Amino acid sequence: MSVPESKYLSPVWRDGIFNGRVVFVTGGAGTICSMQTRALVRLGANACIIGRNVEKTEAVAKDIATVRAGAKVIGIGGCDVRKVENLQAAADRCAKELGGIDYVIAGAAGNFIAPIEGLSSNAFKTVMDIDVLGTFNTIKATMPHLLRSSSPRIIYVSATFHYTGMPLQAHVSAAKSAVDSLMASVALEYGPRGVTSNVIAPGGIADTEGLARLGSGADAEQASYAKGIPSGRVGTVRDVADATVFLFSDAGSYINGQQLPVDGAAWRRQGAI
Ligand code: HXC
């Protein structure tokens, strides 16, 4: 899979701004997080991506490594974020092989569309476990490494559903509220030790499983969905990757404890779209 650079990075960033940095990414084989990682690696970082599927995670890691000569990208499959020991082993391996961890993207998430009456307690718990416990486990496993970095940063990939509540997404809305809350606690608890902790909240992003599942996969559906977005278009993975580059760059060093929706202001009209 060869991805043109213009698909995941705006031409405004400087080469090498992440030289010597290492990013650890859960959910890193997914569409959005793999593009965030690709952008960071293109600008100098090395990366470790974590996923449940071994083959997919290793293949995506190999592909991301092609964006820059000399890039090191490790893919660790078979890692379930619900198991803290899986993450601890992955974080330790990342630090050992790549020399540390400077940035974390907590991107692993579970999602499906279901009405509350179609959600078993176990279904609700499953999403809470992947999103909330998984994020907590990611923080636990990586924090000892982050605290050794001169520029420790965390981004959580959240959502905007919970700003208003969302039908058929009760489980995800509840989970993302908790993720945002964890983000804020980390910002306050670890801000004094140099860590920044921020949420990126993508809206509907073109060509992702999420948008397809929400029923906006087809071109016609996507065009009608886009009309209701104040910025007049559906988001792209590049929009999310650019926001990531900004927050991890030196330009983002004083931004801490914030939620950054990357959604063309869609959430402000949520329910009306
Ligand atoms: C109702 C469902 C369901 C569905 C699963 N369950 N799918 N209930 N409607 N469509 C229930 C099961 O019946 C079971 O409950 C419980 O959830 C656990 O299911 P498992 O399959 O055993 O869980 P698991 O193998 O751990 O898989 C987790 C998963 C799966 C969340 C269900 O979809 C997954 O692995 N997802 C990871 C990838 C993913 O979802 N990425 C999307 C991120 S996109 P019972 O009671 O039967 O035991 C995103 C952006 C937003 O987050 C997109 C908006 C849509």
PDB file of C-alpha atoms in Angstrom, residues 82-230:
ATOM      1  CA  ARG A  82      -7.508  -4.637  28.239  1.00  0.00           C
ATOM      2  CA  LYS A  83      -4.507  -6.549  29.612  1.00  0.00           C
ATOM      3  CA  VAL A  84      -2.045  -4.235  31.304  1.00  0.00           C
ATOM      4  CA  GLU A  85       0.691  -6.889  31.200  1.00  0.00           C
ATOM      5  CA  ASN A  86       0.443  -6.963  27.374  1.00  0.00           C
ATOM      6  CA  LEU A  87       0.984  -3.217  27.270  1.00  0.00           C
ATOM      7  CA  GLN A  88       3.788  -3.261  29.803  1.00  0.00           C
ATOM      8  CA  ALA A  89       5.655  -5.846  27.727  1.00  0.00           C
ATOM      9  CA  ALA A  90       5.066  -3.788  24.559  1.00  0.00           C
ATOM     10  CA  ALA A  91       6.159  -0.509  26.156  1.00  0.00           C
ATOM     11  CA  ASP A  92       9.294  -2.115  27.598  1.00  0.00           C
ATOM     12  CA  ARG A  93      10.142  -3.647  24.224  1.00  0.00           C
ATOM     13  CA  CYS A  94       9.592  -0.307  22.482  1.00  0.00           C
ATOM     14  CA  ALA A  95      11.854   1.497  24.940  1.00  0.00           C
ATOM     15  CA  LYS A  96      14.523  -1.177  24.675  1.00  0.00           C
ATOM     16  CA  GLU A  97      14.565  -1.367  20.879  1.00  0.00           C
ATOM     17  CA  LEU A  98      13.939   2.296  20.052  1.00  0.00           C
ATOM     18  CA  GLY A  99      15.629   3.968  23.015  1.00  0.00           C
ATOM     19  CA  GLY A 100      12.634   5.287  24.971  1.00  0.00           C
ATOM     20  CA  ILE A 101       9.119   6.646  24.551  1.00  0.00           C
ATOM     21  CA  ASP A 102       8.519  10.374  24.016  1.00  0.00           C
ATOM     22  CA  TYR A 103       4.994  10.430  22.626  1.00  0.00           C
ATOM     23  CA  VAL A 104       1.969   8.235  23.174  1.00  0.00           C
ATOM     24  CA  ILE A 105      -1.145   8.023  21.032  1.00  0.00           C
ATOM     25  CA  ALA A 106      -3.905   6.150  22.866  1.00  0.00           C
ATOM     26  CA  GLY A 107      -5.998   5.219  19.874  1.00  0.00           C
ATOM     27  CA  ALA A 108      -7.319   1.710  20.482  1.00  0.00           C
ATOM     28  CA  ALA A 109     -11.118   1.730  20.543  1.00  0.00           C
ATOM     29  CA  GLY A 110     -14.074  -0.582  20.130  1.00  0.00           C
ATOM     30  CA  ASN A 111     -17.208   0.469  18.351  1.00  0.00           C
ATOM     31  CA  PHE A 112     -20.423  -0.808  16.857  1.00  0.00           C
ATOM     32  CA  ILE A 113     -23.816   0.730  16.281  1.00  0.00           C
ATOM     33  CA  ALA A 114     -26.446  -0.572  18.685  1.00  0.00           C
ATOM     34  CA  PRO A 115     -29.591   0.690  20.403  1.00  0.00           C
ATOM     35  CA  ILE A 116     -29.594   0.410  24.182  1.00  0.00           C
ATOM     36  CA  GLU A 117     -32.119  -2.410  24.045  1.00  0.00           C
ATOM     37  CA  GLY A 118     -29.720  -4.291  21.733  1.00  0.00           C
ATOM     38  CA  LEU A 119     -26.739  -3.760  24.059  1.00  0.00           C
ATOM     39  CA  SER A 120     -26.052  -6.512  26.570  1.00  0.00           C
ATOM     40  CA  SER A 121     -24.247  -5.602  29.766  1.00  0.00           C
ATOM     41  CA  ASN A 122     -21.273  -7.438  28.368  1.00  0.00           C
ATOM     42  CA  ALA A 123     -21.409  -5.450  25.108  1.00  0.00           C
ATOM     43  CA  PHE A 124     -21.410  -2.177  27.082  1.00  0.00           C
ATOM     44  CA  LYS A 125     -18.612  -3.447  29.317  1.00  0.00           C
ATOM     45  CA  THR A 126     -16.568  -4.585  26.325  1.00  0.00           C
ATOM     46  CA  VAL A 127     -16.415  -1.068  24.877  1.00  0.00           C
ATOM     47  CA  MET A 128     -15.798   0.483  28.299  1.00  0.00           C
ATOM     48  CA  ASP A 129     -12.984  -2.005  28.851  1.00  0.00           C
ATOM     49  CA  ILE A 130     -11.294  -1.397  25.493  1.00  0.00           C
ATOM     50  CA  ASP A 131     -11.650   2.396  25.552  1.00  0.00           C
ATOM     51  CA  VAL A 132     -11.403   3.336  29.223  1.00  0.00           C
ATOM     52  CA  LEU A 133      -9.469   0.544  30.913  1.00  0.00           C
ATOM     53  CA  GLY A 134      -7.345   0.264  27.747  1.00  0.00           C
ATOM     54  CA  THR A 135      -6.472   3.964  27.944  1.00  0.00           C
ATOM     55  CA  PHE A 136      -5.698   3.717  31.657  1.00  0.00           C
ATOM     56  CA  ASN A 137      -3.493   0.676  30.996  1.00  0.00           C
ATOM     57  CA  THR A 138      -1.709   2.573  28.225  1.00  0.00           C
ATOM     58  CA  ILE A 139      -0.971   5.445  30.606  1.00  0.00           C
ATOM     59  CA  LYS A 140       0.208   3.024  33.336  1.00  0.00           C
ATOM     60  CA  ALA A 141       2.503   1.121  30.998  1.00  0.00           C
ATOM     61  CA  THR A 142       4.076   4.094  29.241  1.00  0.00           C
ATOM     62  CA  MET A 143       4.317   6.696  32.012  1.00  0.00           C
ATOM     63  CA  PRO A 144       7.593   5.400  33.517  1.00  0.00           C
ATOM     64  CA  HIS A 145       9.160   5.733  30.059  1.00  0.00           C
ATOM     65  CA  LEU A 146       7.527   9.100  29.298  1.00  0.00           C
ATOM     66  CA  LEU A 147       8.894  10.548  32.525  1.00  0.00           C
ATOM     67  CA  ARG A 148      12.423   9.898  31.230  1.00  0.00           C
ATOM     68  CA  SER A 149      11.734  11.924  28.054  1.00  0.00           C
ATOM     69  CA  SER A 150      12.632  15.607  27.666  1.00  0.00           C
ATOM     70  CA  SER A 151       9.341  16.222  25.850  1.00  0.00           C
ATOM     71  CA  PRO A 152       6.687  13.764  27.042  1.00  0.00           C
ATOM     72  CA  ARG A 153       3.338  14.076  25.264  1.00  0.00           C
ATOM     73  CA  ILE A 154       0.118  12.068  25.177  1.00  0.00           C
ATOM     74  CA  ILE A 155      -2.753  12.312  22.705  1.00  0.00           C
ATOM     75  CA  TYR A 156      -5.966  10.333  23.212  1.00  0.00           C
ATOM     76  CA  VAL A 157      -8.100   9.756  20.127  1.00  0.00           C
ATOM     77  CA  SER A 158     -11.566  10.408  21.473  1.00  0.00           C
ATOM     78  CA  ALA A 159     -14.814  11.521  19.807  1.00  0.00           C
ATOM     79  CA  THR A 160     -17.465  14.229  20.040  1.00  0.00           C
ATOM     80  CA  PHE A 161     -20.524  11.996  20.636  1.00  0.00           C
ATOM     81  CA  HIS A 162     -20.509  12.589  24.366  1.00  0.00           C
ATOM     82  CA  TYR A 163     -20.599  16.384  24.056  1.00  0.00           C
ATOM     83  CA  THR A 164     -24.296  16.001  23.323  1.00  0.00           C
ATOM     84  CA  GLY A 165     -25.057  12.300  23.784  1.00  0.00           C
ATOM     85  CA  MET A 166     -25.667  10.155  20.722  1.00  0.00           C
ATOM     86  CA  PRO A 167     -28.354   7.633  19.840  1.00  0.00           C
ATOM     87  CA  LEU A 168     -27.036   4.133  19.102  1.00  0.00           C
ATOM     88  CA  GLN A 169     -23.709   5.123  20.666  1.00  0.00           C
ATOM     89  CA  ALA A 170     -24.543   5.103  24.392  1.00  0.00           C
ATOM     90  CA  HIS A 171     -21.647   2.764  25.126  1.00  0.00           C
ATOM     91  CA  VAL A 172     -19.135   4.766  23.067  1.00  0.00           C
ATOM     92  CA  SER A 173     -20.349   8.117  24.410  1.00  0.00           C
ATOM     93  CA  ALA A 174     -19.960   6.901  27.987  1.00  0.00           C
ATOM     94  CA  ALA A 175     -16.519   5.504  27.236  1.00  0.00           C
ATOM     95  CA  LYS A 176     -15.236   8.613  25.489  1.00  0.00           C
ATOM     96  CA  SER A 177     -16.461  10.819  28.370  1.00  0.00           C
ATOM     97  CA  ALA A 178     -14.290   8.747  30.653  1.00  0.00           C
ATOM     98  CA  VAL A 179     -11.333   8.955  28.252  1.00  0.00           C
ATOM     99  CA  ASP A 180     -11.629  12.765  28.240  1.00  0.00           C
ATOM    100  CA  SER A 181     -11.758  12.720  32.020  1.00  0.00           C
ATOM    101  CA  LEU A 182      -8.606  10.595  32.232  1.00  0.00           C
ATOM    102  CA  MET A 183      -6.917  13.027  29.871  1.00  0.00           C
ATOM    103  CA  ALA A 184      -7.706  15.931  32.229  1.00  0.00           C
ATOM    104  CA  SER A 185      -6.517  14.093  35.350  1.00  0.00           C
ATOM    105  CA  VAL A 186      -3.238  13.175  33.659  1.00  0.00           C
ATOM    106  CA  ALA A 187      -2.787  16.805  32.565  1.00  0.00           C
ATOM    107  CA  LEU A 188      -3.151  18.004  36.162  1.00  0.00           C
ATOM    108  CA  GLU A 189      -1.228  15.197  37.844  1.00  0.00           C
ATOM    109  CA  TYR A 190       1.690  15.020  35.405  1.00  0.00           C
ATOM    110  CA  GLY A 191       1.739  18.581  33.995  1.00  0.00           C
ATOM    111  CA  PRO A 192       4.200  19.611  36.724  1.00  0.00           C
ATOM    112  CA  ARG A 193       6.522  16.850  35.485  1.00  0.00           C
ATOM    113  CA  GLY A 194       6.463  18.137  31.910  1.00  0.00           C
ATOM    114  CA  VAL A 195       3.859  15.831  30.411  1.00  0.00           C
ATOM    115  CA  THR A 196       1.197  17.274  28.115  1.00  0.00           C
ATOM    116  CA  SER A 197      -2.058  15.344  27.848  1.00  0.00           C
ATOM    117  CA  ASN A 198      -4.639  16.267  25.213  1.00  0.00           C
ATOM    118  CA  VAL A 199      -7.564  14.762  23.339  1.00  0.00           C
ATOM    119  CA  ILE A 200      -8.053  14.901  19.603  1.00  0.00           C
ATOM    120  CA  ALA A 201     -11.712  14.335  18.790  1.00  0.00           C
ATOM    121  CA  PRO A 202     -12.194  13.489  15.129  1.00  0.00           C
ATOM    122  CA  GLY A 203     -15.585  14.048  13.545  1.00  0.00           C
ATOM    123  CA  GLY A 204     -16.651  11.938  10.590  1.00  0.00           C
ATOM    124  CA  ILE A 205     -13.454  11.086   8.711  1.00  0.00           C
ATOM    125  CA  ALA A 206     -13.614  10.034   5.047  1.00  0.00           C
ATOM    126  CA  ASP A 207     -12.703   6.478   4.111  1.00  0.00           C
ATOM    127  CA  THR A 208     -12.803   5.106   7.638  1.00  0.00           C
ATOM    128  CA  GLU A 209     -14.695   2.162   9.054  1.00  0.00           C
ATOM    129  CA  GLY A 210     -16.321   4.565  11.527  1.00  0.00           C
ATOM    130  CA  LEU A 211     -17.924   6.760   8.849  1.00  0.00           C
ATOM    131  CA  ALA A 212     -18.987   3.723   6.839  1.00  0.00           C
ATOM    132  CA  ARG A 213     -20.612   2.222   9.937  1.00  0.00           C
ATOM    133  CA  LEU A 214     -22.461   5.448  10.652  1.00  0.00           C
ATOM    134  CA  GLY A 215     -24.058   5.053   7.240  1.00  0.00           C
ATOM    135  CA  SER A 216     -22.050   7.689   5.400  1.00  0.00           C
ATOM    136  CA  GLY A 217     -19.816   5.433   3.390  1.00  0.00           C
ATOM    137  CA  ALA A 218     -21.349   5.869  -0.040  1.00  0.00           C
ATOM    138  CA  ASP A 219     -20.431   8.990  -2.042  1.00  0.00           C
ATOM    139  CA  ALA A 220     -24.019  10.302  -2.138  1.00  0.00           C
ATOM    140  CA  GLU A 221     -24.489   9.762   1.601  1.00  0.00           C
ATOM    141  CA  GLN A 222     -21.135  11.398   2.282  1.00  0.00           C
ATOM    142  CA  ALA A 223     -22.034  14.440   0.176  1.00  0.00           C
ATOM    143  CA  SER A 224     -25.302  14.918   2.029  1.00  0.00           C
ATOM    144  CA  TYR A 225     -23.553  14.449   5.405  1.00  0.00           C
ATOM    145  CA  ALA A 226     -20.912  17.028   4.353  1.00  0.00           C
ATOM    146  CA  LYS A 227     -23.569  19.637   3.593  1.00  0.00           C
ATOM    147  CA  GLY A 228     -24.573  19.708   7.246  1.00  0.00           C
ATOM    148  CA  ILE A 229     -21.020  20.289   8.486  1.00  0.00           C
ATOM    149  CA  PRO A 230     -20.289  23.996   9.073  1.00  0.00           C
TER     150      PRO A 230
END
